[in-house]
One Martini backbone bead per residue (centre of mass of N, CA, C, O) as a GRO file, in nm:
protein
  484
    1UNK     BB    1  -2.396  -1.072  -0.237
    2UNK     BB    2  -2.309  -1.357  -0.121
    3UNK     BB    3  -2.244  -1.526   0.134
    4UNK     BB    4  -1.873  -1.617   0.209
    5UNK     BB    5  -1.663  -1.904   0.271
    6UNK     BB    6  -1.304  -1.884   0.298
    7UNK     BB    7  -1.031  -2.065   0.202
    8UNK     BB    8  -0.754  -2.194   0.226
    9UNK     BB    9  -0.429  -2.174   0.029
   10UNK     BB   10  -0.256  -2.516   0.021
   11UNK     BB   11  -0.120  -2.682  -0.206
   12UNK     BB   12  -0.374  -2.625  -0.427
   13UNK     BB   13  -0.589  -2.591  -0.182
   14UNK     BB   14  -0.847  -2.588  -0.024
   15UNK     BB   15  -0.863  -2.513   0.361
   16UNK     BB   16  -0.965  -2.571   0.657
   17UNK     BB   17  -0.943  -2.495   0.951
   18UNK     BB   18  -0.885  -2.658   1.274
   19UNK     BB   19  -1.056  -2.459   1.447
   20UNK     BB   20  -1.338  -2.376   1.326
   21UNK     BB   21  -1.285  -2.066   1.267
   22UNK     BB   22  -1.423  -1.740   1.169
   23UNK     BB   23  -1.390  -1.434   1.001
   24UNK     BB   24  -1.582  -1.160   0.957
   25UNK     BB   25  -1.682  -0.924   0.704
   26UNK     BB   26  -1.766  -0.601   0.708
   27UNK     BB   27  -1.942  -0.345   0.599
   28UNK     BB   28  -1.855   0.015   0.642
   29UNK     BB   29  -2.155   0.126   0.517
   30UNK     BB   30  -2.268  -0.169   0.652
   31UNK     BB   31  -2.247  -0.327   0.947
   32UNK     BB   32  -2.463  -0.552   0.900
   33UNK     BB   33  -2.306  -0.652   0.646
   34UNK     BB   34  -2.182  -0.953   0.505
   35UNK     BB   35  -1.912  -1.017   0.283
   36UNK     BB   36  -1.792  -1.264   0.443
   37UNK     BB   37  -1.549  -1.528   0.538
   38UNK     BB   38  -1.268  -1.637   0.711
   39UNK     BB   39  -1.008  -1.787   0.836
   40UNK     BB   40  -0.874  -1.895   1.195
   41UNK     BB   41  -0.579  -1.960   1.196
   42UNK     BB   42  -0.307  -2.150   1.262
   43UNK     BB   43   0.006  -2.269   1.295
   44UNK     BB   44  -0.035  -2.528   1.117
   45UNK     BB   45  -0.123  -2.371   0.841
   46UNK     BB   46   0.140  -2.235   0.808
   47UNK     BB   47   0.354  -2.457   0.810
   48UNK     BB   48   0.209  -2.596   0.568
   49UNK     BB   49   0.262  -2.352   0.356
   50UNK     BB   50   0.563  -2.345   0.413
   51UNK     BB   51   0.610  -2.652   0.311
   52UNK     BB   52   0.521  -2.622   0.023
   53UNK     BB   53   0.684  -2.398  -0.062
   54UNK     BB   54   0.955  -2.523  -0.035
   55UNK     BB   55   0.894  -2.773  -0.215
   56UNK     BB   56   0.804  -2.586  -0.487
   57UNK     BB   57   1.092  -2.408  -0.544
   58UNK     BB   58   1.264  -2.566  -0.725
   59UNK     BB   59   1.083  -2.614  -0.969
   60UNK     BB   60   1.014  -2.304  -1.008
   61UNK     BB   61   1.328  -2.200  -1.062
   62UNK     BB   62   1.367  -2.382  -1.329
   63UNK     BB   63   1.218  -2.244  -1.455
   64UNK     BB   64   1.157  -2.034  -1.715
   65UNK     BB   65   1.089  -1.713  -1.719
   66UNK     BB   66   0.865  -1.729  -1.917
   67UNK     BB   67   0.699  -1.965  -1.776
   68UNK     BB   68   0.633  -1.793  -1.548
   69UNK     BB   69   0.482  -1.586  -1.688
   70UNK     BB   70   0.266  -1.712  -1.792
   71UNK     BB   71   0.100  -1.726  -1.522
   72UNK     BB   72   0.072  -1.421  -1.506
   73UNK     BB   73  -0.074  -1.382  -1.737
   74UNK     BB   74  -0.330  -1.573  -1.681
   75UNK     BB   75  -0.422  -1.430  -1.428
   76UNK     BB   76  -0.479  -1.152  -1.559
   77UNK     BB   77  -0.703  -1.270  -1.755
   78UNK     BB   78  -0.898  -1.376  -1.493
   79UNK     BB   79  -0.903  -1.083  -1.377
   80UNK     BB   80  -1.042  -0.952  -1.608
   81UNK     BB   81  -1.305  -1.134  -1.600
   82UNK     BB   82  -1.338  -1.054  -1.262
   83UNK     BB   83  -1.345  -0.706  -1.212
   84UNK     BB   84  -1.601  -0.667  -1.083
   85UNK     BB   85  -1.622  -0.839  -0.849
   86UNK     BB   86  -1.363  -0.759  -0.704
   87UNK     BB   87  -1.442  -0.472  -0.676
   88UNK     BB   88  -1.730  -0.510  -0.535
   89UNK     BB   89  -1.573  -0.610  -0.287
   90UNK     BB   90  -1.404  -0.417  -0.210
   91UNK     BB   91  -1.630  -0.200  -0.150
   92UNK     BB   92  -1.759  -0.354   0.053
   93UNK     BB   93  -1.512  -0.410   0.273
   94UNK     BB   94  -1.329  -0.108   0.259
   95UNK     BB   95  -1.524   0.164   0.109
   96UNK     BB   96  -1.440   0.227  -0.185
   97UNK     BB   97  -1.487   0.342  -0.449
   98UNK     BB   98  -1.569   0.178  -0.742
   99UNK     BB   99  -1.364   0.331  -0.936
  100UNK     BB  100  -1.127   0.263  -0.742
  101UNK     BB  101  -1.145  -0.033  -0.739
  102UNK     BB  102  -1.131  -0.085  -1.045
  103UNK     BB  103  -0.843   0.055  -1.059
  104UNK     BB  104  -0.675  -0.122  -0.877
  105UNK     BB  105  -0.742  -0.395  -1.049
  106UNK     BB  106  -0.615  -0.316  -1.289
  107UNK     BB  107  -0.318  -0.253  -1.158
  108UNK     BB  108  -0.284  -0.562  -1.087
  109UNK     BB  109  -0.277  -0.657  -1.348
  110UNK     BB  110  -0.056  -0.471  -1.479
  111UNK     BB  111   0.166  -0.603  -1.295
  112UNK     BB  112   0.163  -0.893  -1.398
  113UNK     BB  113   0.246  -0.807  -1.689
  114UNK     BB  114   0.502  -0.683  -1.636
  115UNK     BB  115   0.634  -0.945  -1.461
  116UNK     BB  116   0.632  -1.129  -1.706
  117UNK     BB  117   0.849  -0.994  -1.870
  118UNK     BB  118   1.062  -1.058  -1.654
  119UNK     BB  119   1.132  -1.324  -1.782
  120UNK     BB  120   1.315  -1.173  -2.047
  121UNK     BB  121   1.530  -1.058  -1.879
  122UNK     BB  122   1.797  -0.988  -1.720
  123UNK     BB  123   2.025  -1.186  -1.473
  124UNK     BB  124   2.299  -1.037  -1.544
  125UNK     BB  125   2.662  -1.014  -1.575
  126UNK     BB  126   2.952  -0.948  -1.714
  127UNK     BB  127   3.282  -0.993  -1.624
  128UNK     BB  128   3.580  -0.924  -1.588
  129UNK     BB  129   3.901  -1.096  -1.547
  130UNK     BB  130   4.233  -1.112  -1.468
  131UNK     BB  131   4.205  -1.400  -1.615
  132UNK     BB  132   4.201  -1.463  -1.959
  133UNK     BB  133   4.108  -1.773  -1.923
  134UNK     BB  134   3.856  -1.659  -1.793
  135UNK     BB  135   3.477  -1.661  -1.665
  136UNK     BB  136   3.268  -1.405  -1.562
  137UNK     BB  137   2.970  -1.371  -1.347
  138UNK     BB  138   2.644  -1.289  -1.305
  139UNK     BB  139   2.352  -1.345  -1.115
  140UNK     BB  140   2.006  -1.408  -1.034
  141UNK     BB  141   1.868  -1.545  -0.729
  142UNK     BB  142   1.648  -1.693  -0.529
  143UNK     BB  143   1.554  -1.680  -0.185
  144UNK     BB  144   1.257  -1.845  -0.194
  145UNK     BB  145   1.060  -1.780   0.098
  146UNK     BB  146   0.771  -1.576   0.081
  147UNK     BB  147   0.648  -1.335   0.329
  148UNK     BB  148   0.330  -1.203   0.298
  149UNK     BB  149   0.222  -0.861   0.427
  150UNK     BB  150  -0.088  -0.706   0.431
  151UNK     BB  151  -0.308  -0.462   0.397
  152UNK     BB  152  -0.631  -0.312   0.352
  153UNK     BB  153  -0.617  -0.037   0.143
  154UNK     BB  154  -0.475  -0.256  -0.061
  155UNK     BB  155  -0.626  -0.581  -0.151
  156UNK     BB  156  -0.464  -0.604  -0.455
  157UNK     BB  157  -0.185  -0.430  -0.511
  158UNK     BB  158  -0.010  -0.528  -0.279
  159UNK     BB  159  -0.019  -0.850  -0.320
  160UNK     BB  160   0.095  -0.795  -0.613
  161UNK     BB  161   0.341  -0.620  -0.607
  162UNK     BB  162   0.498  -0.885  -0.434
  163UNK     BB  163   0.428  -1.141  -0.579
  164UNK     BB  164   0.518  -1.087  -0.877
  165UNK     BB  165   0.818  -1.072  -0.833
  166UNK     BB  166   0.863  -1.315  -0.670
  167UNK     BB  167   0.783  -1.530  -0.889
  168UNK     BB  168   0.949  -1.460  -1.124
  169UNK     BB  169   1.227  -1.513  -0.948
  170UNK     BB  170   1.130  -1.807  -0.812
  171UNK     BB  171   0.971  -1.775  -0.610
  172UNK     BB  172   0.771  -1.867  -0.300
  173UNK     BB  173   0.427  -1.816  -0.162
  174UNK     BB  174   0.297  -1.659   0.160
  175UNK     BB  175  -0.006  -1.513   0.236
  176UNK     BB  176  -0.107  -1.220   0.468
  177UNK     BB  177  -0.388  -1.075   0.498
  178UNK     BB  178  -0.584  -0.838   0.607
  179UNK     BB  179  -0.885  -0.892   0.744
  180UNK     BB  180  -1.036  -0.638   0.592
  181UNK     BB  181  -0.907  -0.773   0.294
  182UNK     BB  182  -0.955  -1.107   0.285
  183UNK     BB  183  -1.179  -1.150   0.054
  184UNK     BB  184  -1.059  -0.993  -0.185
  185UNK     BB  185  -0.786  -1.178  -0.174
  186UNK     BB  186  -0.981  -1.453  -0.236
  187UNK     BB  187  -1.021  -1.372  -0.509
  188UNK     BB  188  -0.749  -1.359  -0.638
  189UNK     BB  189  -0.679  -1.650  -0.570
  190UNK     BB  190  -0.875  -1.777  -0.760
  191UNK     BB  191  -0.714  -1.697  -1.009
  192UNK     BB  192  -0.480  -1.858  -0.949
  193UNK     BB  193  -0.571  -2.129  -0.958
  194UNK     BB  194  -0.712  -2.096  -1.230
  195UNK     BB  195  -0.392  -2.059  -1.356
  196UNK     BB  196  -0.238  -2.328  -1.241
  197UNK     BB  197  -0.034  -2.326  -1.032
  198UNK     BB  198   0.172  -2.502  -0.880
  199UNK     BB  199   0.190  -2.675  -0.610
  200UNK     BB  200   0.297  -2.408  -0.350
  201UNK     BB  201   0.363  -2.146  -0.504
  202UNK     BB  202   0.076  -2.042  -0.390
  203UNK     BB  203  -0.027  -1.895  -0.060
  204UNK     BB  204  -0.311  -1.873   0.160
  205UNK     BB  205  -0.334  -1.706   0.509
  206UNK     BB  206  -0.537  -1.653   0.781
  207UNK     BB  207  -0.587  -1.409   1.031
  208UNK     BB  208  -0.384  -1.333   1.280
  209UNK     BB  209  -0.107  -1.134   1.356
  210UNK     BB  210  -0.011  -1.295   1.614
  211UNK     BB  211   0.002  -1.571   1.454
  212UNK     BB  212   0.071  -1.555   1.113
  213UNK     BB  213   0.253  -1.303   1.109
  214UNK     BB  214   0.456  -1.391   1.332
  215UNK     BB  215   0.499  -1.661   1.192
  216UNK     BB  216   0.645  -1.575   0.957
  217UNK     BB  217   0.863  -1.413   1.083
  218UNK     BB  218   0.988  -1.678   1.280
  219UNK     BB  219   1.021  -1.871   1.007
  220UNK     BB  220   1.302  -2.033   0.907
  221UNK     BB  221   1.151  -2.109   0.618
  222UNK     BB  222   1.175  -1.802   0.590
  223UNK     BB  223   1.356  -1.597   0.405
  224UNK     BB  224   1.133  -1.374   0.324
  225UNK     BB  225   0.987  -1.037   0.439
  226UNK     BB  226   0.693  -0.864   0.319
  227UNK     BB  227   0.579  -0.524   0.475
  228UNK     BB  228   0.243  -0.354   0.496
  229UNK     BB  229   0.219  -0.097   0.742
  230UNK     BB  230   0.274  -0.034   1.057
  231UNK     BB  231   0.532   0.065   1.273
  232UNK     BB  232   0.520  -0.137   1.491
  233UNK     BB  233   0.501  -0.395   1.324
  234UNK     BB  234   0.729  -0.345   1.141
  235UNK     BB  235   0.956  -0.349   1.341
  236UNK     BB  236   0.905  -0.641   1.490
  237UNK     BB  237   0.947  -0.783   1.233
  238UNK     BB  238   1.214  -0.699   1.172
  239UNK     BB  239   1.366  -0.809   1.430
  240UNK     BB  240   1.277  -1.108   1.396
  241UNK     BB  241   1.402  -1.169   1.115
  242UNK     BB  242   1.698  -1.039   1.187
  243UNK     BB  243   1.762  -1.237   1.412
  244UNK     BB  244   1.730  -1.518   1.217
  245UNK     BB  245   1.872  -1.415   0.910
  246UNK     BB  246   1.642  -1.250   0.760
  247UNK     BB  247   1.479  -1.120   0.512
  248UNK     BB  248   1.368  -0.755   0.474
  249UNK     BB  249   1.062  -0.553   0.441
  250UNK     BB  250   0.946  -0.208   0.471
  251UNK     BB  251   0.630  -0.067   0.460
  252UNK     BB  252   0.481   0.247   0.597
  253UNK     BB  253   0.438   0.543   0.697
  254UNK     BB  254   0.300   0.864   0.665
  255UNK     BB  255   0.320   1.272   0.653
  256UNK     BB  256   0.232   1.423   0.411
  257UNK     BB  257   0.364   1.724   0.214
  258UNK     BB  258   0.206   1.999   0.056
  259UNK     BB  259   0.333   2.250  -0.145
  260UNK     BB  260   0.233   2.601  -0.138
  261UNK     BB  261   0.298   2.831  -0.372
  262UNK     BB  262   0.243   3.148  -0.470
  263UNK     BB  263   0.308   3.065  -0.803
  264UNK     BB  264   0.053   2.888  -0.838
  265UNK     BB  265  -0.203   2.672  -0.931
  266UNK     BB  266  -0.454   2.684  -0.743
  267UNK     BB  267  -0.674   2.500  -0.854
  268UNK     BB  268  -0.452   2.239  -0.889
  269UNK     BB  269  -0.389   2.251  -0.583
  270UNK     BB  270  -0.659   2.182  -0.461
  271UNK     BB  271  -0.744   1.933  -0.605
  272UNK     BB  272  -0.475   1.770  -0.510
  273UNK     BB  273  -0.531   1.797  -0.197
  274UNK     BB  274  -0.808   1.643  -0.201
  275UNK     BB  275  -0.724   1.392  -0.350
  276UNK     BB  276  -0.466   1.335  -0.172
  277UNK     BB  277  -0.631   1.332   0.101
  278UNK     BB  278  -0.932   1.194   0.053
  279UNK     BB  279  -0.916   0.992  -0.102
  280UNK     BB  280  -0.985   0.706   0.052
  281UNK     BB  281  -1.029   0.835   0.310
  282UNK     BB  282  -0.718   0.883   0.380
  283UNK     BB  283  -0.633   0.548   0.307
  284UNK     BB  284  -0.309   0.643   0.263
  285UNK     BB  285   0.038   0.618   0.283
  286UNK     BB  286   0.037   0.893   0.058
  287UNK     BB  287  -0.122   1.112   0.178
  288UNK     BB  288  -0.227   1.386   0.215
  289UNK     BB  289  -0.181   1.605   0.548
  290UNK     BB  290   0.012   1.852   0.481
  291UNK     BB  291  -0.063   2.205   0.422
  292UNK     BB  292   0.183   2.417   0.295
  293UNK     BB  293   0.176   2.773   0.295
  294UNK     BB  294   0.182   3.054   0.166
  295UNK     BB  295   0.086   3.362   0.288
  296UNK     BB  296   0.029   3.533   0.037
  297UNK     BB  297  -0.212   3.260  -0.029
  298UNK     BB  298  -0.354   3.149   0.231
  299UNK     BB  299  -0.641   3.244   0.216
  300UNK     BB  300  -0.728   3.192  -0.073
  301UNK     BB  301  -0.690   2.878  -0.045
  302UNK     BB  302  -0.869   2.842   0.177
  303UNK     BB  303  -1.132   2.923   0.055
  304UNK     BB  304  -1.104   2.703  -0.218
  305UNK     BB  305  -1.076   2.442  -0.032
  306UNK     BB  306  -1.343   2.475   0.123
  307UNK     BB  307  -1.565   2.500  -0.113
  308UNK     BB  308  -1.468   2.208  -0.235
  309UNK     BB  309  -1.513   2.030   0.008
  310UNK     BB  310  -1.830   2.074   0.045
  311UNK     BB  311  -1.885   1.921  -0.245
  312UNK     BB  312  -1.856   1.659  -0.118
  313UNK     BB  313  -1.929   1.335  -0.139
  314UNK     BB  314  -2.087   1.085   0.128
  315UNK     BB  315  -2.065   0.730   0.087
  316UNK     BB  316  -2.144   0.480  -0.086
  317UNK     BB  317  -1.944   0.333  -0.315
  318UNK     BB  318  -2.205   0.212  -0.499
  319UNK     BB  319  -2.243   0.507  -0.538
  320UNK     BB  320  -2.202   0.703  -0.800
  321UNK     BB  321  -2.218   0.980  -0.629
  322UNK     BB  322  -1.943   0.909  -0.451
  323UNK     BB  323  -1.648   1.027  -0.357
  324UNK     BB  324  -1.650   0.943  -0.019
  325UNK     BB  325  -1.608   0.710   0.195
  326UNK     BB  326  -1.555   0.511   0.448
  327UNK     BB  327  -1.439   0.383   0.702
  328UNK     BB  328  -1.294   0.067   0.704
  329UNK     BB  329  -1.332   0.052   1.017
  330UNK     BB  330  -1.416   0.106   1.360
  331UNK     BB  331  -1.119   0.158   1.435
  332UNK     BB  332  -1.061   0.405   1.241
  333UNK     BB  333  -1.299   0.571   1.308
  334UNK     BB  334  -1.171   0.603   1.626
  335UNK     BB  335  -0.910   0.723   1.539
  336UNK     BB  336  -0.994   0.968   1.399
  337UNK     BB  337  -1.158   1.100   1.622
  338UNK     BB  338  -0.930   1.124   1.816
  339UNK     BB  339  -0.758   1.343   1.634
  340UNK     BB  340  -0.979   1.561   1.624
  341UNK     BB  341  -0.998   1.601   1.921
  342UNK     BB  342  -0.663   1.676   1.934
  343UNK     BB  343  -0.689   1.908   1.754
  344UNK     BB  344  -0.886   2.079   1.951
  345UNK     BB  345  -0.709   2.067   2.214
  346UNK     BB  346  -0.433   2.191   2.100
  347UNK     BB  347  -0.538   2.453   1.896
  348UNK     BB  348  -0.681   2.391   1.651
  349UNK     BB  349  -0.870   2.505   1.380
  350UNK     BB  350  -1.193   2.428   1.302
  351UNK     BB  351  -1.303   2.471   0.939
  352UNK     BB  352  -1.399   2.161   0.883
  353UNK     BB  353  -1.634   1.955   0.997
  354UNK     BB  354  -1.559   1.663   1.244
  355UNK     BB  355  -1.814   1.476   1.173
  356UNK     BB  356  -2.044   1.262   1.225
  357UNK     BB  357  -2.267   1.046   1.017
  358UNK     BB  358  -2.636   0.995   1.027
  359UNK     BB  359  -2.786   1.024   0.769
  360UNK     BB  360  -3.001   0.774   0.716
  361UNK     BB  361  -2.766   0.545   0.601
  362UNK     BB  362  -2.508   0.659   0.738
  363UNK     BB  363  -2.551   0.516   1.053
  364UNK     BB  364  -2.430   0.225   0.925
  365UNK     BB  365  -2.161   0.371   0.916
  366UNK     BB  366  -1.824   0.486   0.889
  367UNK     BB  367  -1.878   0.837   0.916
  368UNK     BB  368  -1.663   1.123   0.818
  369UNK     BB  369  -1.615   1.440   0.764
  370UNK     BB  370  -1.450   1.637   0.575
  371UNK     BB  371  -1.143   1.755   0.740
  372UNK     BB  372  -1.023   2.093   0.861
  373UNK     BB  373  -0.728   2.249   0.962
  374UNK     BB  374  -0.621   2.524   1.138
  375UNK     BB  375  -0.355   2.681   1.282
  376UNK     BB  376  -0.102   2.451   1.247
  377UNK     BB  377   0.139   2.316   1.428
  378UNK     BB  378   0.427   2.103   1.469
  379UNK     BB  379   0.369   1.992   1.749
  380UNK     BB  380   0.135   1.885   1.681
  381UNK     BB  381  -0.004   1.586   1.626
  382UNK     BB  382  -0.157   1.621   1.340
  383UNK     BB  383   0.160   1.704   1.247
  384UNK     BB  384   0.295   1.387   1.329
  385UNK     BB  385   0.062   1.172   1.312
  386UNK     BB  386  -0.076   0.899   1.162
  387UNK     BB  387  -0.430   0.910   1.047
  388UNK     BB  388  -0.608   0.780   0.844
  389UNK     BB  389  -0.781   1.012   0.706
  390UNK     BB  390  -1.008   1.290   0.648
  391UNK     BB  391  -0.745   1.493   0.719
  392UNK     BB  392  -0.648   1.861   0.721
  393UNK     BB  393  -0.344   2.045   0.765
  394UNK     BB  394  -0.278   2.368   0.811
  395UNK     BB  395   0.009   2.562   0.700
  396UNK     BB  396   0.228   2.857   0.765
  397UNK     BB  397   0.435   3.051   0.557
  398UNK     BB  398   0.691   3.210   0.379
  399UNK     BB  399   0.865   3.016   0.247
  400UNK     BB  400   1.029   2.757   0.121
  401UNK     BB  401   1.247   2.692   0.306
  402UNK     BB  402   1.039   2.679   0.535
  403UNK     BB  403   0.857   2.464   0.406
  404UNK     BB  404   1.077   2.220   0.392
  405UNK     BB  405   1.164   2.216   0.699
  406UNK     BB  406   0.870   2.139   0.788
  407UNK     BB  407   0.841   1.879   0.603
  408UNK     BB  408   1.093   1.747   0.778
  409UNK     BB  409   0.932   1.771   1.086
  410UNK     BB  410   0.954   1.434   1.076
  411UNK     BB  411   0.967   1.126   1.058
  412UNK     BB  412   0.887   1.077   0.806
  413UNK     BB  413   0.942   0.965   0.422
  414UNK     BB  414   0.776   0.914   0.167
  415UNK     BB  415   0.600   1.189   0.045
  416UNK     BB  416   0.600   1.455  -0.177
  417UNK     BB  417   0.472   1.817  -0.265
  418UNK     BB  418   0.476   2.054  -0.524
  419UNK     BB  419   0.343   2.415  -0.612
  420UNK     BB  420   0.504   2.531  -0.889
  421UNK     BB  421   0.711   2.762  -1.124
  422UNK     BB  422   0.966   2.740  -0.983
  423UNK     BB  423   1.285   2.615  -1.065
  424UNK     BB  424   1.422   2.678  -0.794
  425UNK     BB  425   1.232   2.542  -0.610
  426UNK     BB  426   1.206   2.240  -0.729
  427UNK     BB  427   1.508   2.168  -0.689
  428UNK     BB  428   1.518   2.230  -0.381
  429UNK     BB  429   1.314   1.990  -0.349
  430UNK     BB  430   1.429   1.755  -0.433
  431UNK     BB  431   1.712   1.795  -0.265
  432UNK     BB  432   1.565   1.859   0.036
  433UNK     BB  433   1.365   1.637   0.047
  434UNK     BB  434   1.250   1.385   0.279
  435UNK     BB  435   1.169   1.141   0.017
  436UNK     BB  436   1.101   0.865  -0.193
  437UNK     BB  437   0.868   1.068  -0.317
  438UNK     BB  438   0.841   1.305  -0.587
  439UNK     BB  439   0.627   1.563  -0.650
  440UNK     BB  440   0.524   1.779  -0.943
  441UNK     BB  441   0.243   1.909  -1.003
  442UNK     BB  442   0.112   1.694  -0.738
  443UNK     BB  443   0.007   1.454  -0.584
  444UNK     BB  444   0.115   1.246  -0.342
  445UNK     BB  445  -0.022   1.030  -0.464
  446UNK     BB  446   0.112   0.787  -0.594
  447UNK     BB  447   0.261   0.522  -0.871
  448UNK     BB  448   0.425   0.372  -1.069
  449UNK     BB  449   0.501   0.036  -1.156
  450UNK     BB  450   0.777   0.101  -1.290
  451UNK     BB  451   0.857   0.240  -1.005
  452UNK     BB  452   0.999   0.304  -0.747
  453UNK     BB  453   0.927   0.233  -0.393
  454UNK     BB  454   0.961   0.424  -0.122
  455UNK     BB  455   1.102   0.527   0.178
  456UNK     BB  456   1.202   0.745   0.460
  457UNK     BB  457   1.270   0.672   0.749
  458UNK     BB  458   1.006   0.554   0.913
  459UNK     BB  459   0.891   0.430   0.617
  460UNK     BB  460   1.146   0.258   0.588
  461UNK     BB  461   1.398   0.000   0.496
  462UNK     BB  462   1.523   0.129   0.204
  463UNK     BB  463   1.380  -0.035   0.030
  464UNK     BB  464   1.223  -0.149  -0.277
  465UNK     BB  465   0.948  -0.126  -0.499
  466UNK     BB  466   0.896  -0.192  -0.797
  467UNK     BB  467   0.979  -0.269  -1.077
  468UNK     BB  468   1.328  -0.340  -1.090
  469UNK     BB  469   1.405  -0.307  -0.812
  470UNK     BB  470   1.277  -0.547  -0.669
  471UNK     BB  471   1.519  -0.756  -0.751
  472UNK     BB  472   1.671  -0.664  -0.484
  473UNK     BB  473   1.479  -0.833  -0.282
  474UNK     BB  474   1.396  -1.113  -0.458
  475UNK     BB  475   1.734  -1.135  -0.480
  476UNK     BB  476   2.053  -1.296  -0.531
  477UNK     BB  477   2.395  -1.275  -0.586
  478UNK     BB  478   2.585  -1.468  -0.823
  479UNK     BB  479   2.891  -1.573  -0.855
  480UNK     BB  480   3.115  -1.681  -1.157
  481UNK     BB  481   3.392  -1.896  -1.196
  482UNK     BB  482   3.571  -1.991  -1.519
  483UNK     BB  483   3.778  -2.258  -1.566
  484UNK     BB  484   3.964  -2.459  -1.811
   0.00000   0.00000   0.00000
């Protein structure tokens, strides 16, 4: 794949930044390979994009929902034609395996199709009036210009699951992707360009978070901001948007528990722990991080977990034999190394891995072994803070009640799962766990696109993404009273 410099997409045109500077994106599997470059934009480019979005919004919202849906269908069809190229770019840019990248791209296509259909669904309710001669109803209307700020770990799915509902409900969009995923996001925007969206409806501006991301949060003509990323950045965005009276939606970190009950199917539980915790190199906000195991099966579970973890193949995501790729960037690589050192320092037992991999071609990338800590207590840093890497923390409990209490003993509340055959334990877990996504006999990671997604506590601003729940954020309700 030849290196290419991607421009911003503003008002239906590809435009270079006035800064004259670009940001290179490198392959985390081979830091000497440049995947592509994007614009290092200034506030002027952002202001231009917002102005274009504001100017296009009135005509866009006046289109029939089905007509807006046709643009989404067209974008989905073009993405299908370019699936291989988009997925390959994703693997080269942020490191996840090619099958995972293809799966994510397919999911993005499915999300576009799902929301295209939303254009034909109900947008309000008839409400009885106390005046028998009057007619009263409610209708959903768009909020206006939506700023979309997305992370690098899902550079196709997350931008699309924010943009698609925003667009179908009549809003216009300005996307600012994370720099580490911007080339992949640009590939998606090439498909939106080819789909023929009216000028200004979809806009794409790359650059630093301090300039473009903060600029979106501060901009008075951006009516709503939807953000996925770190807690510190998310809180700042929420405070900034809220202070000017804008609407905001924050999806942030997780420290997700998987509870292993003594009556579980151990093989299934081990497989789910490894998949949920280590797939995508643990770089999912819903990944399993804390593995809470009842004492009666703790040793048996741990032994099997270590056996299967040793079989994991680590390497370049473009290699068909690779199960787990590199950390997505040098910064994330250093963060994971820091947490591994912290776990050792605070007294956890390193049961597996923890080393940087440098054999052969691996020395050119940001590779860390699958890492499992034993004897982890809830006061340890690796039991409380999000690592976003291939690190599992094993924790022992006596009862399911203890397990749920331990699972809740963090600031986060995004996802959680339990492996058990006991219906009482299942019901108690559903009722008592403090998480927005609850999964039974399944890994913590993953959510279906038609279902609401979001967290509790520090993981979220308590709004929900995806499914029809997205309508709550991307629209507001207008109540209409008509009297003849």
